[in-house]
PDB file of C-alpha atoms and ligand atoms in Angstrom:
ATOM      1  CA  MET A   1       2.406  19.988 -10.139  1.00  0.00           C
ATOM      2  CA  LYS A   2      -1.461  20.566  -9.248  1.00  0.00           C
ATOM      3  CA  LEU A   3      -3.367  17.265  -7.713  1.00  0.00           C
ATOM      4  CA  SER A   4      -7.723  16.753  -7.461  1.00  0.00           C
ATOM      5  CA  LEU A   5      -8.573  14.142  -5.797  1.00  0.00           C
ATOM      6  CA  THR A   6     -11.275  13.528  -3.671  1.00  0.00           C
ATOM      7  CA  LEU A   7     -10.711  12.154  -0.049  1.00  0.00           C
ATOM      8  CA  ASN A   8     -12.821  10.359   2.589  1.00  0.00           C
ATOM      9  CA  GLY A   9     -15.744  11.528  -0.421  1.00  0.00           C
ATOM     10  CA  ARG A  10     -14.545  15.449  -0.341  1.00  0.00           C
ATOM     11  CA  ALA A  11     -12.756  17.210  -3.302  1.00  0.00           C
ATOM     12  CA  VAL A  12      -9.324  18.154  -2.453  1.00  0.00           C
ATOM     13  CA  GLU A  13      -7.136  20.004  -4.565  1.00  0.00           C
ATOM     14  CA  ALA A  14      -3.553  20.712  -3.764  1.00  0.00           C
ATOM     15  CA  ASP A  15       0.467  20.800  -5.194  1.00  0.00           C
ATOM     16  CA  ILE A  16       2.585  18.444  -4.607  1.00  0.00           C
ATOM     17  CA  SER A  17       6.306  17.582  -6.603  1.00  0.00           C
ATOM     18  CA  THR A  18       6.702  14.838  -8.505  1.00  0.00           C
ATOM     19  CA  SER A  19       9.562  13.306  -6.191  1.00  0.00           C
ATOM     20  CA  THR A  20       6.960  13.217  -3.516  1.00  0.00           C
ATOM     21  CA  ARG A  21       6.198  10.252  -2.208  1.00  0.00           C
ATOM     22  CA  LEU A  22       2.093   9.917  -1.374  1.00  0.00           C
ATOM     23  CA  VAL A  23       2.284   9.200   1.551  1.00  0.00           C
ATOM     24  CA  ASP A  24       4.337  11.904   2.614  1.00  0.00           C
ATOM     25  CA  PHE A  25       1.745  14.196   0.641  1.00  0.00           C
ATOM     26  CA  LEU A  26      -1.426  12.564   2.123  1.00  0.00           C
ATOM     27  CA  ARG A  27       0.726  13.198   5.637  1.00  0.00           C
ATOM     28  CA  ARG A  28       1.941  16.476   5.271  1.00  0.00           C
ATOM     29  CA  GLU A  29      -0.494  18.091   3.092  1.00  0.00           C
ATOM     30  CA  LEU A  30      -3.063  16.852   4.362  1.00  0.00           C
ATOM     31  CA  GLN A  31      -2.297  16.038   7.783  1.00  0.00           C
ATOM     32  CA  LEU A  32      -3.626  12.352   7.821  1.00  0.00           C
ATOM     33  CA  GLN A  33      -2.091  12.077  10.709  1.00  0.00           C
ATOM     34  CA  SER A  34      -3.452   8.160  10.740  1.00  0.00           C
ATOM     35  CA  LEU A  35       0.003   7.182   8.208  1.00  0.00           C
ATOM     36  CA  HIS A  36       2.692   5.439  10.366  1.00  0.00           C
ATOM     37  CA  PRO A  37       5.607   4.753   7.703  1.00  0.00           C
ATOM     38  CA  SER A  38       7.974   3.509   8.755  1.00  0.00           C
ATOM     39  CA  CYS A  39      10.034   1.065   6.658  1.00  0.00           C
ATOM     40  CA  TYR A  40       9.310   2.896   2.956  1.00  0.00           C
ATOM     41  CA  ASP A  41       9.923  -0.674   1.794  1.00  0.00           C
ATOM     42  CA  GLY A  42       6.495  -1.934   2.038  1.00  0.00           C
ATOM     43  CA  GLN A  43       7.111  -4.721   4.514  1.00  0.00           C
ATOM     44  CA  CYS A  44       5.715  -3.052   6.797  1.00  0.00           C
ATOM     45  CA  GLY A  45       1.540  -1.710   5.650  1.00  0.00           C
ATOM     46  CA  ASN A  46       1.655   1.397   7.911  1.00  0.00           C
ATOM     47  CA  CYS A  47       0.692   3.736   5.215  1.00  0.00           C
ATOM     48  CA  ALA A  48      -1.969   1.420   4.328  1.00  0.00           C
ATOM     49  CA  ILE A  49      -4.613   3.210   2.252  1.00  0.00           C
ATOM     50  CA  LEU A  50      -7.422   2.297   0.034  1.00  0.00           C
ATOM     51  CA  LEU A  51      -7.777   3.517  -3.511  1.00  0.00           C
ATOM     52  CA  ASP A  52     -10.178   3.175  -5.802  1.00  0.00           C
ATOM     53  CA  GLY A  53     -11.157   0.484  -3.252  1.00  0.00           C
ATOM     54  CA  GLU A  54      -7.813  -1.397  -3.427  1.00  0.00           C
ATOM     55  CA  LEU A  55      -5.516  -1.827  -0.643  1.00  0.00           C
ATOM     56  CA  VAL A  56      -2.442  -0.450  -1.865  1.00  0.00           C
ATOM     57  CA  TYR A  57       0.368   0.190   0.271  1.00  0.00           C
ATOM     58  CA  SER A  58       0.822   5.042  -0.011  1.00  0.00           C
ATOM     59  CA  CYS A  59       4.469   4.994   0.243  1.00  0.00           C
ATOM     60  CA  LEU A  60       5.508   2.989  -3.007  1.00  0.00           C
ATOM     61  CA  LEU A  61       3.291   5.532  -5.078  1.00  0.00           C
ATOM     62  CA  PRO A  62       4.686   8.831  -6.164  1.00  0.00           C
ATOM     63  CA  GLY A  63       1.722  11.439  -4.922  1.00  0.00           C
ATOM     64  CA  PHE A  64       0.711  11.948  -8.570  1.00  0.00           C
ATOM     65  CA  ALA A  65      -0.987   8.546  -9.068  1.00  0.00           C
ATOM     66  CA  VAL A  66      -3.618   9.655  -7.788  1.00  0.00           C
ATOM     67  CA  GLN A  67      -4.344  12.260 -10.066  1.00  0.00           C
ATOM     68  CA  GLY A  68      -8.533  12.333 -10.371  1.00  0.00           C
ATOM     69  CA  ARG A  69      -8.781   9.189  -8.200  1.00  0.00           C
ATOM     70  CA  SER A  70     -10.429   8.128  -4.968  1.00  0.00           C
ATOM     71  CA  ILE A  71      -8.821   8.186  -1.680  1.00  0.00           C
ATOM     72  CA  ILE A  72     -10.514   6.464   1.633  1.00  0.00           C
ATOM     73  CA  THR A  73      -8.358   6.455   4.759  1.00  0.00           C
ATOM     74  CA  TYR A  74      -8.183   5.751   8.584  1.00  0.00           C
ATOM     75  CA  GLU A  75      -9.779   8.943   8.971  1.00  0.00           C
ATOM     76  CA  GLY A  76     -12.640   8.294   7.178  1.00  0.00           C
ATOM     77  CA  ILE A  77     -13.779   5.038   8.760  1.00  0.00           C
ATOM     78  CA  ILE A  78     -14.125   6.127  11.848  1.00  0.00           C
ATOM     79  CA  ASP A  79     -16.730   8.157  12.285  1.00  0.00           C
ATOM     80  CA  THR A  80     -18.770   4.884  10.436  1.00  0.00           C
ATOM     81  CA  LEU A  81     -21.094   2.561  11.808  1.00  0.00           C
ATOM     82  CA  GLU A  82     -18.539  -0.377   9.942  1.00  0.00           C
ATOM     83  CA  TYR A  83     -15.220   0.835  12.195  1.00  0.00           C
ATOM     84  CA  ASN A  84     -17.896  -0.037  15.148  1.00  0.00           C
ATOM     85  CA  ASP A  85     -18.012  -3.423  13.100  1.00  0.00           C
ATOM     86  CA  ILE A  86     -14.641  -3.841  13.185  1.00  0.00           C
ATOM     87  CA  ILE A  87     -13.503  -2.861  16.773  1.00  0.00           C
ATOM     88  CA  SER A  88     -16.426  -5.246  18.131  1.00  0.00           C
ATOM     89  CA  GLY A  89     -14.526  -8.238  15.999  1.00  0.00           C
ATOM     90  CA  PHE A  90     -10.799  -7.027  17.486  1.00  0.00           C
ATOM     91  CA  HIS A  91     -12.364  -6.405  20.989  1.00  0.00           C
ATOM     92  CA  ASP A  92     -14.676 -10.119  21.074  1.00  0.00           C
ATOM     93  CA  GLU A  93     -11.187 -11.709  19.663  1.00  0.00           C
ATOM     94  CA  GLN A  94      -8.836 -10.166  22.338  1.00  0.00           C
ATOM     95  CA  ALA A  95      -7.151  -9.221  19.032  1.00  0.00           C
ATOM     96  CA  TYR A  96      -5.338  -5.297  20.310  1.00  0.00           C
ATOM     97  CA  PRO A  97      -3.406  -3.738  17.819  1.00  0.00           C
ATOM     98  CA  CYS A  98      -1.368  -0.483  19.241  1.00  0.00           C
ATOM     99  CA  THR A  99      -2.095   2.792  18.260  1.00  0.00           C
ATOM    100  CA  TYR A 100       0.595   2.924  16.031  1.00  0.00           C
ATOM    101  CA  CYS A 101      -0.552   0.149  13.626  1.00  0.00           C
ATOM    102  CA  LEU A 102      -4.359   0.307  14.673  1.00  0.00           C
ATOM    103  CA  SER A 103      -5.160   2.064  11.791  1.00  0.00           C
ATOM    104  CA  ALA A 104      -3.867  -0.014   9.221  1.00  0.00           C
ATOM    105  CA  LYS A 105      -5.305  -2.316  10.095  1.00  0.00           C
ATOM    106  CA  VAL A 106      -8.274  -0.780  10.547  1.00  0.00           C
ATOM    107  CA  VAL A 107      -7.497   0.486   6.694  1.00  0.00           C
ATOM    108  CA  ILE A 108      -6.454  -3.771   6.119  1.00  0.00           C
ATOM    109  CA  THR A 109     -10.141  -5.353   7.158  1.00  0.00           C
ATOM    110  CA  GLN A 110     -12.350  -2.793   5.495  1.00  0.00           C
ATOM    111  CA  SER A 111     -10.532  -3.919   2.851  1.00  0.00           C
ATOM    112  CA  ILE A 112     -11.385  -7.158   3.210  1.00  0.00           C
ATOM    113  CA  LEU A 113     -15.285  -7.057   4.846  1.00  0.00           C
ATOM    114  CA  GLU A 114     -15.747  -4.845   1.268  1.00  0.00           C
ATOM    115  CA  SER A 115     -14.395  -7.668  -0.806  1.00  0.00           C
ATOM    116  CA  THR A 116     -16.343 -10.360   0.871  1.00  0.00           C
ATOM    117  CA  LEU A 117     -17.958 -10.051   4.734  1.00  0.00           C
ATOM    118  CA  ASP A 118     -18.075 -13.947   4.967  1.00  0.00           C
ATOM    119  CA  PRO A 119     -13.882 -14.264   4.715  1.00  0.00           C
ATOM    120  CA  ASN A 120     -11.515 -17.517   5.654  1.00  0.00           C
ATOM    121  CA  GLN A 121      -8.956 -16.880   8.103  1.00  0.00           C
ATOM    122  CA  GLN A 122      -6.380 -17.765   5.756  1.00  0.00           C
ATOM    123  CA  GLU A 123      -8.340 -14.874   3.721  1.00  0.00           C
ATOM    124  CA  VAL A 124      -7.547 -13.178   6.081  1.00  0.00           C
ATOM    125  CA  LEU A 125      -3.917 -14.156   6.861  1.00  0.00           C
ATOM    126  CA  GLU A 126      -3.334 -13.315   3.538  1.00  0.00           C
ATOM    127  CA  ALA A 127      -4.341  -9.786   2.957  1.00  0.00           C
ATOM    128  CA  PHE A 128      -1.776  -9.126   6.669  1.00  0.00           C
ATOM    129  CA  SER A 129       0.663 -10.719   5.238  1.00  0.00           C
ATOM    130  CA  GLY A 130       2.109  -7.824   4.096  1.00  0.00           C
ATOM    131  CA  THR A 131       1.625  -6.514   7.534  1.00  0.00           C
ATOM    132  CA  TYR A 132       5.214  -6.796  10.380  1.00  0.00           C
ATOM    133  CA  CYS A 133       4.165  -6.242  12.762  1.00  0.00           C
ATOM    134  CA  PRO A 134       5.704  -8.703  16.587  1.00  0.00           C
ATOM    135  CA  CYS A 135       3.175  -8.001  18.917  1.00  0.00           C
ATOM    136  CA  THR A 136      -0.201  -9.187  17.832  1.00  0.00           C
ATOM    137  CA  ASN A 137      -0.980 -12.275  17.391  1.00  0.00           C
ATOM    138  CA  PHE A 138      -2.207 -13.217  14.311  1.00  0.00           C
ATOM    139  CA  HIS A 139      -4.678 -15.980  14.731  1.00  0.00           C
ATOM    140  CA  ASN A 140      -7.010 -13.613  17.003  1.00  0.00           C
ATOM    141  CA  LEU A 141      -6.679 -10.770  14.380  1.00  0.00           C
ATOM    142  CA  ALA A 142      -8.279 -13.096  12.023  1.00  0.00           C
ATOM    143  CA  ARG A 143     -10.798 -14.583  14.507  1.00  0.00           C
ATOM    144  CA  GLY A 144     -11.540 -10.712  15.021  1.00  0.00           C
ATOM    145  CA  VAL A 145     -11.395  -9.317  11.176  1.00  0.00           C
ATOM    146  CA  ILE A 146     -14.626 -12.816  10.724  1.00  0.00           C
ATOM    147  CA  ARG A 147     -16.428 -11.519  13.710  1.00  0.00           C
ATOM    148  CA  ALA A 148     -16.275  -7.589  12.385  1.00  0.00           C
ATOM    149  CA  GLY A 149     -18.090  -9.429   9.734  1.00  0.00           C
ATOM    150  CA  GLU A 150     -20.362 -11.685  11.350  1.00  0.00           C
ATOM    151  CA  TYR A 151     -21.318  -8.230  13.099  1.00  0.00           C
ATOM    152  CA  ARG A 152     -20.977  -6.398   9.541  1.00  0.00           C
ATOM    153  CA  ARG A 153     -24.018  -8.694   7.922  1.00  0.00           C
ATOM    154  CA  ARG A 154     -25.656  -8.779  10.618  1.00  0.00           C
ATOM    155  CA  ARG A 155     -26.131  -4.881  10.091  1.00  0.00           C
ATOM    156  CA  LEU A 156     -26.785  -4.918   7.372  1.00  0.00           C
ATOM    157  CA  HIS A 157     -29.523  -7.585   7.513  1.00  0.00           C
ATOM    158  CA  GLU A 158     -31.123  -5.192  10.098  1.00  0.00           C
ATOM    159  CA  ARG A 159     -31.478  -2.760   7.917  1.00  0.00           C
TER     160      ARG A 159
HETATM  161  S1  FES B 201       6.181   2.878   4.442  1.00  0.00           S
HETATM  162 FE1  FES B 201       4.995   2.019   3.373  1.00  0.00          FE
HETATM  163  S2  FES B 201       4.835  -0.032   4.328  1.00  0.00           S
HETATM  164 FE2  FES B 201       5.672   0.136   5.371  1.00  0.00          FE
HETATM  165  S1  FES B 202       3.176  -3.565  15.653  1.00  0.00           S
HETATM  166 FE1  FES B 202       1.026  -2.236  16.660  1.00  0.00          FE
HETATM  167  S2  FES B 202       0.251  -4.319  17.601  1.00  0.00           S
HETATM  168 FE2  FES B 202       2.109  -4.678  16.699  1.00  0.00          FE
END
């Protein structure tokens, strides 16, 4: 079937089989290499995207589910000032994701900050509860996200 969607702000059309998962469609057909699916079961979080502004794990959806919808991925965030806020916050709090999961952690952080620029620790930890990462200090990560919110608030006030 033919699929039309908005990907990182650009209109995209592509053919897709009805049996293809969204994460595979995004990686293989649209070359979004920031997605690193490892569980295909909603357990690791490494396929996180924003779908119409909502955080979803793209391994859990069929590709055709995004017909007419808008997707933001890590590739759509990385060249923005919003990305700088996130990385600055992570850096300040020694929250250093590895290259494998950085993209998912940025997307999840973006989803948190789109709902509030002043999240508390519990809200951050809940947002990351669907991810698997044995090597991050999640308290540092939560502080990093909160700090990123501070950077973004400051930047928006300076306009
Ligand atoms: S591959 Fe989607 S949550 Fe793990
Ligand atoms: S999987 Fe990347 S820091 Fe744990």
